[in-house]
PDB file of C-alpha atoms and ligand atoms in Angstrom:
ATOM      1  CA  UNK A   1      -1.105   3.673  22.422  1.00  0.00           C
ATOM      2  CA  UNK A   2       0.930   4.320  19.274  1.00  0.00           C
ATOM      3  CA  UNK A   3       2.368   1.372  17.376  1.00  0.00           C
ATOM      4  CA  UNK A   4       5.904   2.719  17.364  1.00  0.00           C
ATOM      5  CA  UNK A   5       5.903   3.340  21.187  1.00  0.00           C
ATOM      6  CA  UNK A   6       4.796  -0.290  21.447  1.00  0.00           C
ATOM      7  CA  UNK A   7       7.794  -1.296  19.324  1.00  0.00           C
ATOM      8  CA  UNK A   8      10.132   0.795  21.554  1.00  0.00           C
ATOM      9  CA  UNK A   9       8.701  -0.956  24.599  1.00  0.00           C
ATOM     10  CA  UNK A  10       9.089  -4.447  22.899  1.00  0.00           C
ATOM     11  CA  UNK A  11       5.309  -4.992  23.035  1.00  0.00           C
ATOM     12  CA  UNK A  12       5.229  -5.438  19.275  1.00  0.00           C
ATOM     13  CA  UNK A  13       8.186  -7.344  17.819  1.00  0.00           C
ATOM     14  CA  UNK A  14      10.372  -5.589  15.254  1.00  0.00           C
ATOM     15  CA  UNK A  15      13.389  -6.510  13.295  1.00  0.00           C
ATOM     16  CA  UNK A  16      15.889  -4.082  14.781  1.00  0.00           C
ATOM     17  CA  UNK A  17      19.120  -2.996  12.896  1.00  0.00           C
ATOM     18  CA  UNK A  18      20.598  -0.531  15.513  1.00  0.00           C
ATOM     19  CA  UNK A  19      19.548   1.338  18.681  1.00  0.00           C
ATOM     20  CA  UNK A  20      20.929   3.464  21.331  1.00  0.00           C
ATOM     21  CA  UNK A  21      19.301   5.136  24.306  1.00  0.00           C
ATOM     22  CA  UNK A  22      17.394   7.648  22.193  1.00  0.00           C
ATOM     23  CA  UNK A  23      16.741   6.055  18.779  1.00  0.00           C
ATOM     24  CA  UNK A  24      15.762   2.848  17.199  1.00  0.00           C
ATOM     25  CA  UNK A  25      16.036   1.580  13.589  1.00  0.00           C
ATOM     26  CA  UNK A  26      14.074  -1.431  12.373  1.00  0.00           C
ATOM     27  CA  UNK A  27      12.895  -2.926   9.015  1.00  0.00           C
ATOM     28  CA  UNK A  28       9.667  -1.474   7.598  1.00  0.00           C
ATOM     29  CA  UNK A  29       7.004  -4.243   7.694  1.00  0.00           C
ATOM     30  CA  UNK A  30       5.914  -3.440   4.068  1.00  0.00           C
ATOM     31  CA  UNK A  31       9.171  -2.672   2.228  1.00  0.00           C
ATOM     32  CA  UNK A  32       9.135  -0.378  -0.880  1.00  0.00           C
ATOM     33  CA  UNK A  33      12.810  -0.963  -1.811  1.00  0.00           C
ATOM     34  CA  UNK A  34      15.435  -3.792  -1.229  1.00  0.00           C
ATOM     35  CA  UNK A  35      16.508  -1.867   1.955  1.00  0.00           C
ATOM     36  CA  UNK A  36      13.633  -0.068   3.630  1.00  0.00           C
ATOM     37  CA  UNK A  37      14.294   0.894   7.305  1.00  0.00           C
ATOM     38  CA  UNK A  38      12.416   3.138   9.666  1.00  0.00           C
ATOM     39  CA  UNK A  39      14.221   5.298  12.126  1.00  0.00           C
ATOM     40  CA  UNK A  40      12.422   6.736  15.180  1.00  0.00           C
ATOM     41  CA  UNK A  41      13.142   8.637  18.349  1.00  0.00           C
ATOM     42  CA  UNK A  42      12.325   6.468  21.413  1.00  0.00           C
ATOM     43  CA  UNK A  43      10.284   9.397  22.909  1.00  0.00           C
ATOM     44  CA  UNK A  44       6.938  10.037  21.350  1.00  0.00           C
ATOM     45  CA  UNK A  45       7.105  13.047  18.997  1.00  0.00           C
ATOM     46  CA  UNK A  46       4.215  13.156  16.572  1.00  0.00           C
ATOM     47  CA  UNK A  47       5.117  15.742  13.899  1.00  0.00           C
ATOM     48  CA  UNK A  48       8.245  17.241  12.352  1.00  0.00           C
ATOM     49  CA  UNK A  49       7.129  20.690  13.477  1.00  0.00           C
ATOM     50  CA  UNK A  50       7.151  19.393  17.105  1.00  0.00           C
ATOM     51  CA  UNK A  51      10.628  17.980  16.900  1.00  0.00           C
ATOM     52  CA  UNK A  52      13.253  19.713  19.027  1.00  0.00           C
ATOM     53  CA  UNK A  53      16.333  20.724  16.948  1.00  0.00           C
ATOM     54  CA  UNK A  54      18.634  19.003  19.326  1.00  0.00           C
ATOM     55  CA  UNK A  55      16.721  15.704  18.947  1.00  0.00           C
ATOM     56  CA  UNK A  56      17.000  16.150  15.104  1.00  0.00           C
ATOM     57  CA  UNK A  57      20.672  16.870  15.344  1.00  0.00           C
ATOM     58  CA  UNK A  58      21.292  13.691  17.250  1.00  0.00           C
ATOM     59  CA  UNK A  59      18.884  11.683  14.963  1.00  0.00           C
ATOM     60  CA  UNK A  60      21.076  12.922  12.060  1.00  0.00           C
ATOM     61  CA  UNK A  61      24.039  11.218  13.653  1.00  0.00           C
ATOM     62  CA  UNK A  62      22.156   8.078  14.271  1.00  0.00           C
ATOM     63  CA  UNK A  63      20.912   7.920  10.737  1.00  0.00           C
ATOM     64  CA  UNK A  64      24.404   8.464   9.463  1.00  0.00           C
ATOM     65  CA  UNK A  65      25.523   5.548  11.544  1.00  0.00           C
ATOM     66  CA  UNK A  66      22.690   3.354  10.251  1.00  0.00           C
ATOM     67  CA  UNK A  67      23.473   4.188   6.581  1.00  0.00           C
ATOM     68  CA  UNK A  68      27.157   3.389   7.241  1.00  0.00           C
ATOM     69  CA  UNK A  69      26.302   0.079   8.892  1.00  0.00           C
ATOM     70  CA  UNK A  70      24.169  -0.926   5.961  1.00  0.00           C
ATOM     71  CA  UNK A  71      26.949  -0.025   3.514  1.00  0.00           C
ATOM     72  CA  UNK A  72      24.819   2.528   1.867  1.00  0.00           C
ATOM     73  CA  UNK A  73      27.200   5.508   1.720  1.00  0.00           C
ATOM     74  CA  UNK A  74      28.841   4.776  -1.541  1.00  0.00           C
ATOM     75  CA  UNK A  75      25.733   4.200  -3.653  1.00  0.00           C
ATOM     76  CA  UNK A  76      23.488   6.584  -1.808  1.00  0.00           C
ATOM     77  CA  UNK A  77      20.003   6.274  -0.319  1.00  0.00           C
ATOM     78  CA  UNK A  78      16.725   8.242   0.103  1.00  0.00           C
ATOM     79  CA  UNK A  79      15.451   9.678   3.465  1.00  0.00           C
ATOM     80  CA  UNK A  80      11.773  10.537   3.720  1.00  0.00           C
ATOM     81  CA  UNK A  81       9.554  11.707   6.436  1.00  0.00           C
ATOM     82  CA  UNK A  82       5.838  11.752   5.669  1.00  0.00           C
ATOM     83  CA  UNK A  83       4.499  14.504   7.895  1.00  0.00           C
ATOM     84  CA  UNK A  84       0.803  15.103   8.649  1.00  0.00           C
ATOM     85  CA  UNK A  85      -2.240  14.343   6.429  1.00  0.00           C
ATOM     86  CA  UNK A  86      -1.061  15.825   3.181  1.00  0.00           C
ATOM     87  CA  UNK A  87       2.328  14.254   3.706  1.00  0.00           C
ATOM     88  CA  UNK A  88       0.712  10.811   3.963  1.00  0.00           C
ATOM     89  CA  UNK A  89       1.777  10.186   7.658  1.00  0.00           C
ATOM     90  CA  UNK A  90       0.102   7.039   8.833  1.00  0.00           C
ATOM     91  CA  UNK A  91       1.769   6.416  12.012  1.00  0.00           C
ATOM     92  CA  UNK A  92       1.613   9.501  14.304  1.00  0.00           C
ATOM     93  CA  UNK A  93       5.101   9.053  15.730  1.00  0.00           C
ATOM     94  CA  UNK A  94       7.944  10.851  13.922  1.00  0.00           C
ATOM     95  CA  UNK A  95       9.927   8.444  11.689  1.00  0.00           C
ATOM     96  CA  UNK A  96      12.296   8.584   8.769  1.00  0.00           C
ATOM     97  CA  UNK A  97      12.206   6.162   5.972  1.00  0.00           C
ATOM     98  CA  UNK A  98      15.679   5.110   4.821  1.00  0.00           C
ATOM     99  CA  UNK A  99      15.423   3.580   1.361  1.00  0.00           C
ATOM    100  CA  UNK A 100      18.219   2.074  -0.759  1.00  0.00           C
ATOM    101  CA  UNK A 101      19.790  -0.943  -2.310  1.00  0.00           C
ATOM    102  CA  UNK A 102      18.672   0.071  -5.866  1.00  0.00           C
ATOM    103  CA  UNK A 103      18.467   3.117  -8.013  1.00  0.00           C
ATOM    104  CA  UNK A 104      15.201   4.646  -6.893  1.00  0.00           C
ATOM    105  CA  UNK A 105      12.829   6.431  -9.281  1.00  0.00           C
ATOM    106  CA  UNK A 106      11.359   9.845  -8.409  1.00  0.00           C
ATOM    107  CA  UNK A 107       7.610   9.536  -8.322  1.00  0.00           C
ATOM    108  CA  UNK A 108       5.110  12.109  -9.582  1.00  0.00           C
ATOM    109  CA  UNK A 109       3.169  12.947  -6.405  1.00  0.00           C
ATOM    110  CA  UNK A 110       0.288  14.754  -8.095  1.00  0.00           C
ATOM    111  CA  UNK A 111      -0.678  15.760 -11.667  1.00  0.00           C
ATOM    112  CA  UNK A 112      -0.401  19.438 -10.844  1.00  0.00           C
ATOM    113  CA  UNK A 113       3.187  19.039  -9.659  1.00  0.00           C
ATOM    114  CA  UNK A 114       4.594  18.795 -13.249  1.00  0.00           C
ATOM    115  CA  UNK A 115       2.300  21.593 -14.384  1.00  0.00           C
ATOM    116  CA  UNK A 116       3.402  24.009 -11.679  1.00  0.00           C
ATOM    117  CA  UNK A 117       7.082  23.278 -12.160  1.00  0.00           C
ATOM    118  CA  UNK A 118       6.886  24.354 -15.836  1.00  0.00           C
TER     119      UNK A 118
HETATM  120  P1  5GP B 201       4.010   6.538   7.161  1.00  0.00           P
HETATM  121  O1  5GP B 201       3.062   6.286   6.079  1.00  0.00           O
HETATM  122  O2  5GP B 201       3.413   6.919   8.408  1.00  0.00           O
HETATM  123  O3  5GP B 201       5.172   7.474   6.749  1.00  0.00           O
HETATM  124  O4  5GP B 201       4.855   5.146   7.334  1.00  0.00           O
HETATM  125  C1  5GP B 201       4.511   4.210   8.350  1.00  0.00           C
HETATM  126  C2  5GP B 201       5.346   2.997   7.934  1.00  0.00           C
HETATM  127  O5  5GP B 201       5.311   2.134   8.998  1.00  0.00           O
HETATM  128  C3  5GP B 201       4.777   2.211   6.699  1.00  0.00           C
HETATM  129  O6  5GP B 201       5.770   2.128   5.773  1.00  0.00           O
HETATM  130  C4  5GP B 201       4.376   0.816   7.255  1.00  0.00           C
HETATM  131  O7  5GP B 201       4.805  -0.175   6.474  1.00  0.00           O
HETATM  132  C5  5GP B 201       5.317   0.766   8.544  1.00  0.00           C
HETATM  133  N1  5GP B 201       4.617  -0.023   9.639  1.00  0.00           N
HETATM  134  C6  5GP B 201       3.394   0.082  10.113  1.00  0.00           C
HETATM  135  N2  5GP B 201       3.222  -0.755  11.132  1.00  0.00           N
HETATM  136  C7  5GP B 201       4.303  -1.339  11.347  1.00  0.00           C
HETATM  137  C8  5GP B 201       4.689  -2.365  12.260  1.00  0.00           C
HETATM  138  O8  5GP B 201       3.951  -2.844  13.142  1.00  0.00           O
HETATM  139  N3  5GP B 201       6.052  -2.817  12.144  1.00  0.00           N
HETATM  140  C9  5GP B 201       6.932  -2.353  11.273  1.00  0.00           C
HETATM  141  N4  5GP B 201       8.111  -2.850  11.265  1.00  0.00           N
HETATM  142  N5  5GP B 201       6.604  -1.325  10.361  1.00  0.00           N
HETATM  143  C10 5GP B 201       5.187  -0.840  10.418  1.00  0.00           C
HETATM  144 ZN1   ZN B 202       4.652   6.872  19.759  1.00  0.00          ZN
END
């Protein structure tokens, strides 16, 4: 079974920040920023393209609540969802990375990216 479903069920411990009936937010085990949280729906949805719009709408409200609770609204933050193979999705359960607590750089994802943008 998927790791994030196990976290929802409490079978794998996590360090939760906020939860309600539908969503859970917890610390990423391998943080890439001073604040690096993961936000997931409690139901198993694998990909962004499979995500019902209503779930996304409610997840938006939940993410906004998390960001407020973490005091990130003033300085800002980054939200990322890695979707599918090319997107670098490792855990096949929809999740948003919420990163903040410092000024984040914008990585070059591939050498062609700069070339194409010119
Ligand atoms: P992805 O690459 O799928 O977008 O991101 C998966 C994220 O889940 C990674 O940043 C990874 O560190 C995190 N992660 C993987 N396993 C666990 C775990 O068991 N607990 C927590 N808290 N985070 C995990
Ligand atoms: Zn799952």
